[in-house]
Structures are given as structure tokens and as C-alpha cells.
């Protein structure tokens, strides 16, 4: 839920933490416990505890504890009363504290957290933990920011932005307020450039629905020219704005036209690097904006125009800086070597929807894949459901159902992809025979994008890469 008019109290900083054996220490938030003395093998639980004064004037407002990301299982208590439970290491969630708060007094907040492990209470293979657990271990804790938010008016629960540029800009925004807006409320949509100049605006009488804009002025977003705009969606009552949300957007499209990729209608060749979220000093994939900017600029200097986020969903800074710097992103959703339990089958579509809704407005995100190297454990019905979830919430991007291709990993015979993706790890002289072996002339022509690739006989200048 979002409303720029809400009152916010940050809860980042030092928290008291109690371990399973009763040991008490302090932990910094955001952060993971692996970098604060607990080690990679500790799975939890850790009970985070903090005393927070809640202003008396917040009485009568809806007060939420908003968490950007916690790994993995989290139980929220306020003054000893359980108010919410959440599962998922990549997604935001909110807990309504209003009934349990003492306004004008100190309040005790507790978040009890456990992380997924290979064979623990939350086995990594039955969660959307991605690749990291199998190579370095998972991370645990409140690894992104959290805050108290006091809402007086309805907030926006869902905002989807679909922006493309054909002969002119076409912008569609879908939204839903929570709780429902009162009778007589209207919605105003305003698009500005980064200097504040209004390029287009529209109004709607409905407080929930869809609104469209046509933009005659403006330019497309591309790696060479990452032009961004500010979109503001405002909820108005009796001529006064009571709710608002903003997004930074860009107009662009990536399409597969026969065997060619086209970015904004022009031929495009993707040249990327694989990023699987490993930051040794942080353990979790939550780099600072400065770190991301250095990383992206180094890759662009090497000739790359894309980063494949391999089975990882980094913190918001990665997407924001990629927008600013003009780096294309391939978001590979974190499904790898799964044990598809009934709970995972139920949870995955929900988490995929939440992940895509959070990032789909970023012009940098141009490719999605539902998972990587998926074998027969992932059946056709499950893939088709996940495919529908992502396609419904994204636009102007390409989608791959199984990075690496099912036929190469014993997967089910279903092909929902917009392009062909094989993972050729080979010496150079085997490359052409591999292409010949996997070529399928009877299928519809599509671009080939190698989601993973390694030429073993190529010399790598590691000093240059560092």
C-alpha cells in the first residue's frame, strides 16, 4: 500500500535480537545475521525486538508495519499480540497494527524470523530461494528496510504501469485503492519530465479502474539514451488530493520479430553478464546505489547492455540505477531444482505476481524467465499458470518459460517462450555442432538468446574485469 500523504516512521537501525537458546544481542536493520556474527549455518529463529513510541494523533488512522523484504518466514507481534505471518524472501508485506497499538505510549514490536536451508524447517527446494542456497547458503533476517506508516485516507494497493512508444507515447495505468475510496472521489494522472514540465494529464471519475494517456511530446528510453519521466497518480476528494503515488517510467518496447530482436522498433543484439546476487560483504543482494552504479558502468565499458539477474530479486536500488544508467535487465524468477510441494504450487503464483508488480514499471526490465533449467518436477499446468501470472502483469518485455530449455534438462514438453534459450557451456570448437544439434527448422522462427554461456578456451583478463 502506498500513499505519499501518509506519515512515516522509519524502523531502520539497531534492534535487540534473541536467539533460539535465549542469547540476546543486537542486530542492524536492514542487514542479515550472517554478517553480524551468527554465521551461514544458523537458520533461526531470531526474535527481533524494538520499543517504538506511537504518537497519540495516530489514533483513528490505519497504522501498518511495512517490510520491504524479510528472509524467510516472519511472525509479527505487537505488544505480545500476533498480528501477521508472512512467507517469502523477496516480496514486500504489511501488517495492520492498529488494533494492537497503544497510542501516545511506547509499544513493543517483535518480528520472529527463520530462513530457508537445504534440509531445515523450510527446505530451500520447496521455497523460491533461487540458486544461492546451493552454492553459498541462504541469508536470514530483515534484509531490506521497514517502517511504520499511518494512513488517514485510502492508499493505492495495486498500481500497474504499461508504457510503450510506437508513433507516439501510449500509457496505461491500472490501480486499486484500499480501502475503497468514498463516493465522489476522482483520480488525476499527470506525466512530467524530470524538470517538472507537464507532458500529459487525464482525469477519471472512477476511484478504481484503468486510465490511458497519449503523449505527443517525449522520447523513448534506451541504453544509449535512458530518458525517464515522473508519473503521479492522485486520489482527490472535494478538490483536495488525499492520496498519491509516483513512479519513474520510460517508454520502450522489446519485441521478437521472426528471428530478430527489436528494441523500440530497431534491431538489437543483447550482450550481457550473469549476476546471481552474490555480494560477499553483504551476503544478501541489497547493494547500495553507488555499488550498482559502479557495477553497471564497468559492464557498459566492457560492451555489455544487459544484466541477467539469475534466480535473484535484488533490492530496489538495482532497478532504479539500471533505469538511470540505461542497462537492460533480464529478471529470472527464483525457481531452480524445486521440489514442487502442494504449498509451493500454491505460493509461487502469488509471489511471482508480487515480484512482477513491484518491478514491471521499470523500463530496464525487458526479459523475464519463469525459472532456470527446470526438469520434470515442474509440470505443464504449473508452468502455464506461472506464465499467465507474469504475462498479465508485464508489457513490452519478452518471456521465457524455462531458461536453458526443457529438452536439455528433462523437462516437460511445453514451450511458452518468446525466444530460444540454451545454456551452452563448451569449448569453442563444439559451439557450431551444438547449434546444429538443437536447431528445429520445423518450429516458428524465434530469436536465440543464450541465458548462460561459457567459452572454455577464451582467455579472461581478470584484472580488467575487476
Coordinates of C-alpha atoms in Angstrom, one line a residue:
X1 CA 0.0 0.0 0.0
X2 CA 1.3 3.4 -0.9
X3 CA 0.3 7.0 -0.2
X4 CA 2.7 9.9 -0.4
X5 CA 0.5 11.8 2.1
X6 CA 0.9 9.1 4.8
X7 CA 3.0 9.7 7.9
X8 CA 6.1 7.5 8.1
X9 CA 8.4 6.5 10.9
X10 CA 11.5 4.6 9.8
X11 CA 12.4 1.5 11.9
X12 CA 15.8 1.0 10.3
X13 CA 18.6 0.9 12.8
X14 CA 19.5 -1.2 15.9
X15 CA 17.2 -4.0 17.1
X16 CA 17.5 -6.3 20.1
X17 CA 17.7 -9.9 18.9
X18 CA 17.1 -13.1 20.9
X19 CA 18.4 -16.4 19.6
X20 CA 16.8 -19.8 20.0
X21 CA 19.0 -20.5 23.0
X22 CA 18.0 -17.3 24.8
X23 CA 21.2 -15.5 23.9
X24 CA 20.5 -11.7 23.5
X25 CA 22.5 -9.4 21.2
X26 CA 21.8 -6.5 18.8
X27 CA 21.4 -6.6 15.0
X28 CA 21.3 -3.8 12.5
X29 CA 18.4 -3.4 10.1
X30 CA 18.5 -3.6 7.1
X31 CA 21.0 -6.4 7.2
X32 CA 21.4 -10.2 7.6
X33 CA 22.6 -12.0 10.6
X34 CA 25.3 -13.9 8.7
X35 CA 27.4 -10.7 8.5
X36 CA 26.7 -9.9 12.2
X37 CA 28.3 -12.8 13.9
X38 CA 25.8 -15.6 13.6
X39 CA 27.3 -17.4 10.5
X40 CA 25.9 -19.1 7.4
X41 CA 24.7 -22.2 9.2
X42 CA 22.4 -20.5 11.7
X43 CA 18.8 -20.9 10.4
X44 CA 17.0 -19.1 13.3
X45 CA 14.7 -18.4 14.8
X46 CA 15.8 -14.9 15.7
X47 CA 13.3 -12.7 17.5
X48 CA 13.9 -9.0 16.7
X49 CA 12.5 -6.7 19.3
X50 CA 12.2 -2.9 19.5
X51 CA 10.2 -0.4 21.6
X52 CA 8.5 2.3 19.5
X53 CA 6.6 5.4 20.6
X54 CA 3.4 5.8 18.6
X55 CA 2.0 9.4 18.5
X56 CA -1.4 10.0 20.1
X57 CA -2.6 11.8 16.9
X58 CA -2.3 8.5 15.0
X59 CA -5.3 7.2 16.9
X60 CA -8.1 6.5 14.3
X61 CA -5.7 6.1 11.5
X62 CA -4.7 2.8 9.9
X63 CA -1.2 2.1 11.1
X64 CA 0.8 -0.5 9.1
X65 CA 4.2 -2.1 9.7
X66 CA 5.6 -2.2 6.1
X67 CA 8.5 -4.6 5.4
X68 CA 10.3 -4.4 2.1
X69 CA 11.8 -7.9 2.4
X70 CA 12.5 -10.4 5.2
X71 CA 14.1 -13.8 4.8
X72 CA 12.1 -16.0 5.0
X73 CA 9.3 -16.9 7.5
X74 CA 8.2 -14.0 9.6
X75 CA 5.7 -13.7 12.5
X76 CA 4.8 -10.2 13.6
X77 CA 3.7 -9.4 17.1
X78 CA 2.7 -6.0 18.6
X79 CA 2.6 -5.7 22.4
X80 CA 2.6 -9.5 22.7
X81 CA -0.3 -10.0 20.2
X82 CA 0.3 -11.8 17.0
X83 CA -0.9 -9.7 14.1
X84 CA 0.6 -11.2 10.9
X85 CA 2.6 -14.0 9.3
X86 CA 4.5 -13.9 6.1
X87 CA 6.4 -16.3 3.9
X88 CA 8.8 -15.2 1.1
X89 CA 12.3 -13.7 1.0
X90 CA 11.8 -11.3 -2.0
X91 CA 8.4 -9.6 -1.5
X92 CA 7.1 -6.7 0.4
X93 CA 4.4 -7.2 3.0
X94 CA 2.4 -5.1 5.5
X95 CA 0.9 -5.9 8.9
X96 CA -2.0 -3.9 10.3
X97 CA -1.0 -2.9 13.9
X98 CA -3.9 -0.6 14.5
X99 CA -6.0 -2.8 16.9
X100 CA -2.9 -3.8 19.0
X101 CA -1.3 -0.3 19.4
X102 CA -1.3 1.9 22.5
X103 CA -1.4 5.4 21.1
X104 CA 0.6 8.1 22.9
X105 CA 2.7 5.4 24.6
X106 CA 5.6 3.1 23.9
X107 CA 4.8 -0.1 22.0
X108 CA 6.8 -3.3 21.7
X109 CA 7.3 -4.7 18.2
X110 CA 8.6 -8.2 17.6
X111 CA 9.5 -10.0 14.4
X112 CA 10.4 -13.6 14.7
X113 CA 12.4 -14.7 11.6
X114 CA 13.6 -18.1 10.2
X115 CA 15.5 -18.6 6.9
X116 CA 15.3 -21.5 4.4
X117 CA 18.1 -24.0 4.4
X118 CA 18.9 -27.1 2.4
X119 CA 17.3 -29.6 4.9
X120 CA 15.8 -27.5 7.7
X121 CA 12.3 -26.5 8.7
X122 CA 11.9 -24.5 5.4
X123 CA 13.8 -26.6 2.8
X124 CA 15.2 -24.3 0.1
X125 CA 13.9 -26.6 -2.7
X126 CA 10.3 -26.1 -1.5
X127 CA 10.7 -22.3 -1.4
X128 CA 11.5 -19.7 -4.0
X129 CA 15.0 -19.3 -2.7
X130 CA 16.8 -19.4 -6.0
X131 CA 20.4 -20.5 -6.6
X132 CA 22.3 -19.1 -3.6
X133 CA 21.3 -21.8 -1.1
X134 CA 23.0 -24.5 -3.2
X135 CA 26.3 -22.7 -3.7
X136 CA 26.9 -20.5 -0.6
X137 CA 23.9 -20.8 1.6
X138 CA 20.8 -18.6 2.2
X139 CA 20.7 -15.4 4.1
X140 CA 18.4 -14.7 7.1
X141 CA 17.0 -11.6 8.7
X142 CA 15.3 -8.3 7.9
X143 CA 17.5 -7.5 4.9
X144 CA 15.6 -4.5 3.5
X145 CA 14.0 -1.5 5.2
X146 CA 10.9 -1.4 7.3
X147 CA 8.8 1.4 8.7
X148 CA 5.5 2.3 10.5
X149 CA 3.1 4.1 8.1
X150 CA -0.1 5.9 9.3
X151 CA -2.8 6.2 6.7
X152 CA -5.6 8.7 7.1
X153 CA -7.0 8.2 3.6
X154 CA -7.2 5.3 1.2
X155 CA -3.9 4.1 -0.2
X156 CA -3.1 2.5 -3.5
X157 CA -2.9 -1.2 -3.1
X158 CA -2.0 -2.1 -6.7
X159 CA -0.6 0.1 -9.4
X160 CA 0.4 -1.2 -12.8
X161 CA 2.0 1.0 -15.5
X162 CA 2.2 -0.1 -19.1
X163 CA 4.2 2.4 -21.2
X164 CA 5.2 2.0 -24.9
X165 CA 6.2 4.2 -27.8
X166 CA 5.0 3.5 -31.3
X167 CA 4.4 6.6 -33.3
X168 CA 3.7 8.4 -30.0
X169 CA 3.6 7.5 -26.3
X170 CA 0.9 5.2 -25.1
X171 CA 0.5 5.0 -21.4
X172 CA -2.0 2.8 -19.5
X173 CA -2.3 2.8 -15.7
X174 CA -4.4 0.4 -13.6
X175 CA -5.0 0.9 -9.9
X176 CA -7.0 -0.2 -6.9
X177 CA -7.4 1.8 -3.7
X178 CA -7.6 0.2 -0.3
X179 CA -9.9 0.6 1.5
X180 CA -12.4 1.7 -1.2
X181 CA -12.5 5.4 -1.9
X182 CA -15.5 7.3 -0.7
X183 CA -18.2 8.4 -3.2
X184 CA -17.3 11.4 -5.2
X185 CA -13.6 10.7 -5.3
X186 CA -11.8 11.2 -8.6
X187 CA -8.3 10.2 -9.9
X188 CA -5.9 12.5 -11.7
X189 CA -2.9 11.2 -13.7
X190 CA 0.0 13.6 -14.5
X191 CA 3.1 12.8 -16.6
X192 CA 6.1 15.2 -16.2
X193 CA 9.6 15.2 -17.4
X194 CA 12.4 15.2 -14.8
X195 CA 12.5 19.0 -14.9
X196 CA 8.8 19.2 -13.9
X197 CA 7.2 20.1 -17.2
X198 CA 3.8 18.5 -17.7
X199 CA 3.6 16.5 -20.9
X200 CA 0.2 14.9 -20.5
X201 CA -2.6 14.6 -17.9
X202 CA -6.0 13.0 -17.6
X203 CA -8.8 12.5 -15.0
X204 CA -11.2 9.7 -14.2
X205 CA -14.4 9.8 -12.3
X206 CA -13.9 6.2 -11.0
X207 CA -11.7 5.7 -8.0
X208 CA -10.7 2.2 -9.2
X209 CA -10.0 1.1 -12.8
X210 CA -7.9 2.0 -15.8
X211 CA -6.8 5.3 -17.3
X212 CA -5.0 6.0 -20.5
X213 CA -2.7 8.8 -21.7
X214 CA -1.4 9.7 -25.2
X215 CA 1.9 11.5 -25.1
X216 CA 2.8 13.5 -28.2
X217 CA 6.0 15.0 -26.7
X218 CA 8.7 12.8 -25.3
X219 CA 11.3 10.3 -26.3
X220 CA 12.0 6.6 -25.9
X221 CA 14.1 5.0 -23.2
X222 CA 17.2 3.0 -24.5
X223 CA 20.7 2.1 -23.2
X224 CA 22.1 4.9 -25.3
X225 CA 19.5 7.4 -24.1
X226 CA 17.8 6.4 -20.9
X227 CA 15.1 9.1 -20.9
X228 CA 12.9 8.9 -17.7
X229 CA 9.6 10.6 -16.7
X230 CA 7.7 11.0 -13.5
X231 CA 4.1 9.7 -13.3
X232 CA 1.9 10.8 -10.5
X233 CA -1.4 9.2 -9.7
X234 CA -3.5 11.2 -7.3
X235 CA -6.8 10.4 -5.5
X236 CA -8.8 13.6 -5.0
X237 CA -11.8 14.3 -2.7
X238 CA -13.7 17.6 -2.8
X239 CA -10.9 19.2 -4.9
X240 CA -8.1 18.1 -2.5
X241 CA -5.5 15.4 -3.1
X242 CA -5.7 12.9 -0.3
X243 CA -3.8 10.0 -1.8
X244 CA -0.9 9.9 -4.3
X245 CA 1.7 7.5 -5.7
X246 CA 4.6 8.2 -8.0
X247 CA 6.6 6.1 -10.5
X248 CA 9.6 6.9 -12.6
X249 CA 8.9 5.4 -16.1
X250 CA 10.3 5.2 -19.6
X251 CA 8.7 4.5 -22.9
X252 CA 10.2 1.4 -24.6
X253 CA 9.4 -2.0 -26.1
X254 CA 11.4 -5.2 -26.8
X255 CA 9.8 -7.5 -29.4
X256 CA 10.8 -10.7 -31.2
X257 CA 10.1 -10.2 -34.9
X258 CA 10.8 -13.6 -36.6
X259 CA 14.4 -14.3 -35.7
X260 CA 15.3 -10.7 -34.8
X261 CA 15.1 -8.8 -31.6
X262 CA 13.8 -5.2 -31.9
X263 CA 14.2 -2.6 -29.2
X264 CA 11.9 0.4 -29.9
X265 CA 11.5 -0.9 -33.4
X266 CA 15.2 -1.1 -34.2
X267 CA 17.3 -4.3 -34.4
X268 CA 19.0 -5.1 -31.1
X269 CA 21.7 -7.5 -30.0
X270 CA 21.8 -8.4 -26.3
X271 CA 25.3 -8.7 -24.8
X272 CA 25.0 -9.4 -21.1
X273 CA 26.6 -10.7 -17.9
X274 CA 25.2 -13.1 -15.3
X275 CA 24.6 -11.6 -11.8
X276 CA 23.4 -14.1 -9.2
X277 CA 23.3 -11.7 -6.3
X278 CA 26.5 -12.6 -4.5
X279 CA 27.9 -9.7 -2.5
X280 CA 30.4 -11.1 -0.1
X281 CA 30.4 -8.1 2.2
X282 CA 26.6 -8.1 2.4
X283 CA 25.7 -11.8 1.7
X284 CA 22.2 -10.5 0.6
X285 CA 21.6 -8.9 -2.8
X286 CA 20.9 -5.4 -1.4
X287 CA 23.8 -3.3 -2.8
X288 CA 23.9 0.5 -2.4
X289 CA 23.1 2.7 -5.4
X290 CA 26.8 3.6 -5.6
X291 CA 27.7 -0.1 -5.8
X292 CA 25.2 -0.8 -8.5
X293 CA 26.3 2.3 -10.5
X294 CA 29.9 1.2 -10.4
X295 CA 28.9 -2.3 -11.5
X296 CA 26.8 -1.2 -14.4
X297 CA 29.2 1.4 -15.6
X298 CA 32.0 -1.2 -15.6
X299 CA 29.8 -3.6 -17.6
X300 CA 28.9 -1.0 -20.1
X301 CA 32.6 -0.1 -20.5
X302 CA 33.1 -3.8 -21.5
X303 CA 30.4 -3.6 -24.1
X304 CA 27.5 -5.1 -22.2
X305 CA 24.0 -3.7 -22.5
X306 CA 22.2 -6.3 -20.3
X307 CA 22.5 -7.9 -16.9
X308 CA 20.7 -11.3 -16.3
X309 CA 19.6 -11.4 -12.6
X310 CA 20.0 -15.1 -12.3
X311 CA 17.4 -16.5 -9.9
X312 CA 17.6 -13.5 -7.7
X313 CA 15.5 -10.4 -7.0
X314 CA 17.8 -7.6 -5.7
X315 CA 16.8 -4.6 -3.7
X316 CA 15.1 -1.6 -5.3
X317 CA 18.4 0.3 -5.9
X318 CA 19.4 -2.2 -8.6
X319 CA 16.3 -1.5 -10.7
X320 CA 16.4 2.3 -10.1
X321 CA 20.0 2.7 -11.1
X322 CA 19.6 0.4 -14.2
X323 CA 16.8 2.8 -15.3
X324 CA 19.1 5.8 -14.8
X325 CA 22.2 4.3 -16.4
X326 CA 20.5 2.6 -19.4
X327 CA 21.1 -1.1 -18.5
X328 CA 18.7 -3.7 -19.7
X329 CA 17.7 -6.3 -17.2
X330 CA 16.6 -9.9 -17.5
X331 CA 14.8 -10.9 -14.4
X332 CA 14.9 -14.7 -13.9
X333 CA 12.4 -15.6 -11.3
X334 CA 13.9 -17.7 -8.5
X335 CA 12.8 -21.3 -9.3
X336 CA 15.7 -23.8 -9.6
X337 CA 15.8 -27.6 -8.8
X338 CA 12.5 -27.3 -7.0
X339 CA 10.6 -29.9 -5.0
X340 CA 7.1 -28.9 -6.1
X341 CA 5.1 -29.4 -3.0
X342 CA 1.4 -28.5 -2.7
X343 CA 2.4 -25.4 -0.7
X344 CA 5.0 -24.3 -3.3
X345 CA 2.4 -24.8 -6.1
X346 CA 0.0 -22.6 -4.2
X347 CA 2.6 -19.9 -3.1
X348 CA 4.6 -19.5 -6.3
X349 CA 1.9 -17.7 -8.4
X350 CA 1.3 -15.3 -5.5
X351 CA 5.0 -14.5 -5.1
X352 CA 5.5 -14.2 -8.8
X353 CA 2.6 -11.7 -9.0
X354 CA 4.0 -9.7 -6.2
X355 CA 7.5 -9.6 -7.6
X356 CA 6.5 -8.6 -11.1
X357 CA 4.0 -6.0 -9.8
X358 CA 6.8 -4.4 -7.9
X359 CA 9.3 -4.1 -10.8
X360 CA 7.2 -4.0 -14.0
X361 CA 7.2 -0.2 -14.4
X362 CA 11.0 -0.1 -14.7
X363 CA 11.9 0.4 -18.3
X364 CA 15.1 -1.5 -17.7
X365 CA 13.3 -4.8 -17.2
X366 CA 12.9 -6.2 -20.7
X367 CA 13.1 -10.0 -20.2
X368 CA 11.5 -12.4 -17.7
X369 CA 12.0 -16.2 -17.2
X370 CA 9.9 -18.4 -15.0
X371 CA 12.8 -20.4 -13.8
X372 CA 16.1 -21.9 -14.8
X373 CA 17.0 -25.4 -16.0
X374 CA 13.6 -26.9 -14.8
X375 CA 13.2 -30.6 -15.1
X376 CA 10.2 -32.9 -14.9
X377 CA 9.4 -31.8 -11.3
X378 CA 7.7 -28.7 -12.8
X379 CA 4.7 -29.9 -14.8
X380 CA 3.0 -28.2 -17.7
X381 CA 0.0 -26.9 -15.7
X382 CA 2.3 -25.3 -13.2
X383 CA 4.3 -23.6 -15.9
X384 CA 1.2 -22.4 -17.7
X385 CA -0.1 -20.8 -14.5
X386 CA 3.1 -19.0 -13.8
X387 CA 3.3 -17.9 -17.5
X388 CA -0.2 -16.4 -17.2
X389 CA 0.7 -14.6 -14.0
X390 CA 3.8 -12.9 -15.5
X391 CA 2.2 -12.0 -18.9
X392 CA -0.8 -10.5 -17.3
X393 CA 1.3 -8.1 -15.2
X394 CA 4.1 -7.2 -17.7
X395 CA 4.3 -5.4 -21.0
X396 CA 6.8 -4.6 -23.7
X397 CA 9.0 -7.4 -22.5
X398 CA 9.9 -11.0 -23.6
X399 CA 9.1 -14.1 -21.6
X400 CA 10.9 -17.5 -21.4
X401 CA 9.2 -20.4 -19.6
X402 CA 12.4 -22.3 -18.8
X403 CA 15.8 -20.8 -19.2
X404 CA 18.0 -23.5 -20.6
X405 CA 15.1 -25.2 -22.4
X406 CA 13.2 -28.2 -21.1
X407 CA 14.6 -30.6 -23.7
X408 CA 18.1 -30.1 -22.3
X409 CA 17.1 -30.8 -18.7
X410 CA 14.4 -33.5 -18.9
X411 CA 11.6 -31.0 -18.5
X412 CA 8.0 -31.3 -19.7
X413 CA 7.2 -30.9 -23.4
X414 CA 5.7 -27.4 -23.2
X415 CA 7.0 -24.4 -25.0
X416 CA 5.6 -21.0 -24.0
X417 CA 8.7 -18.9 -24.7
X418 CA 9.1 -15.9 -26.9
X419 CA 12.7 -16.9 -27.8
X420 CA 15.0 -19.9 -27.7
X421 CA 17.4 -20.1 -24.8
X422 CA 20.1 -22.8 -24.4
X423 CA 22.9 -22.9 -21.9
X424 CA 25.9 -23.9 -23.9
X425 CA 28.9 -24.5 -21.7
X426 CA 31.5 -25.7 -24.1
X427 CA 34.9 -25.2 -25.9
X428 CA 34.6 -23.0 -28.9
X429 CA 35.0 -25.8 -31.5
X430 CA 31.9 -27.5 -30.1
X431 CA 29.7 -24.5 -30.5
X432 CA 28.6 -24.9 -34.1
X433 CA 27.8 -28.6 -33.7
X434 CA 25.6 -27.7 -30.7
X435 CA 23.7 -25.1 -32.7
X436 CA 23.2 -27.7 -35.4
X437 CA 22.1 -30.4 -32.9
X438 CA 19.5 -28.2 -31.2
X439 CA 18.2 -26.4 -34.3
X440 CA 14.5 -27.1 -35.0
X441 CA 13.6 -25.9 -38.6
X442 CA 10.0 -27.0 -38.3
X443 CA 9.3 -24.6 -35.5
X444 CA 8.3 -21.0 -35.8
X445 CA 11.4 -18.8 -36.2
X446 CA 12.4 -17.0 -33.0
X447 CA 15.5 -15.2 -31.7
X448 CA 18.1 -17.2 -29.8
X449 CA 19.2 -15.7 -26.6
X450 CA 21.8 -17.7 -24.5
X451 CA 20.8 -17.1 -20.9
X452 CA 24.0 -18.7 -19.8
X453 CA 27.1 -19.3 -21.9
X454 CA 30.8 -20.0 -21.4
X455 CA 33.5 -20.4 -23.9
X456 CA 36.1 -22.5 -22.0
X457 CA 39.0 -21.8 -24.3
X458 CA 38.7 -18.0 -24.1
X459 CA 41.3 -16.1 -22.2
X460 CA 39.8 -13.9 -19.5
X461 CA 41.7 -10.9 -18.3
X462 CA 40.6 -10.9 -14.6
X463 CA 42.4 -7.7 -13.8
X464 CA 40.3 -5.9 -16.4
X465 CA 37.1 -7.4 -15.1
X466 CA 37.9 -6.3 -11.5

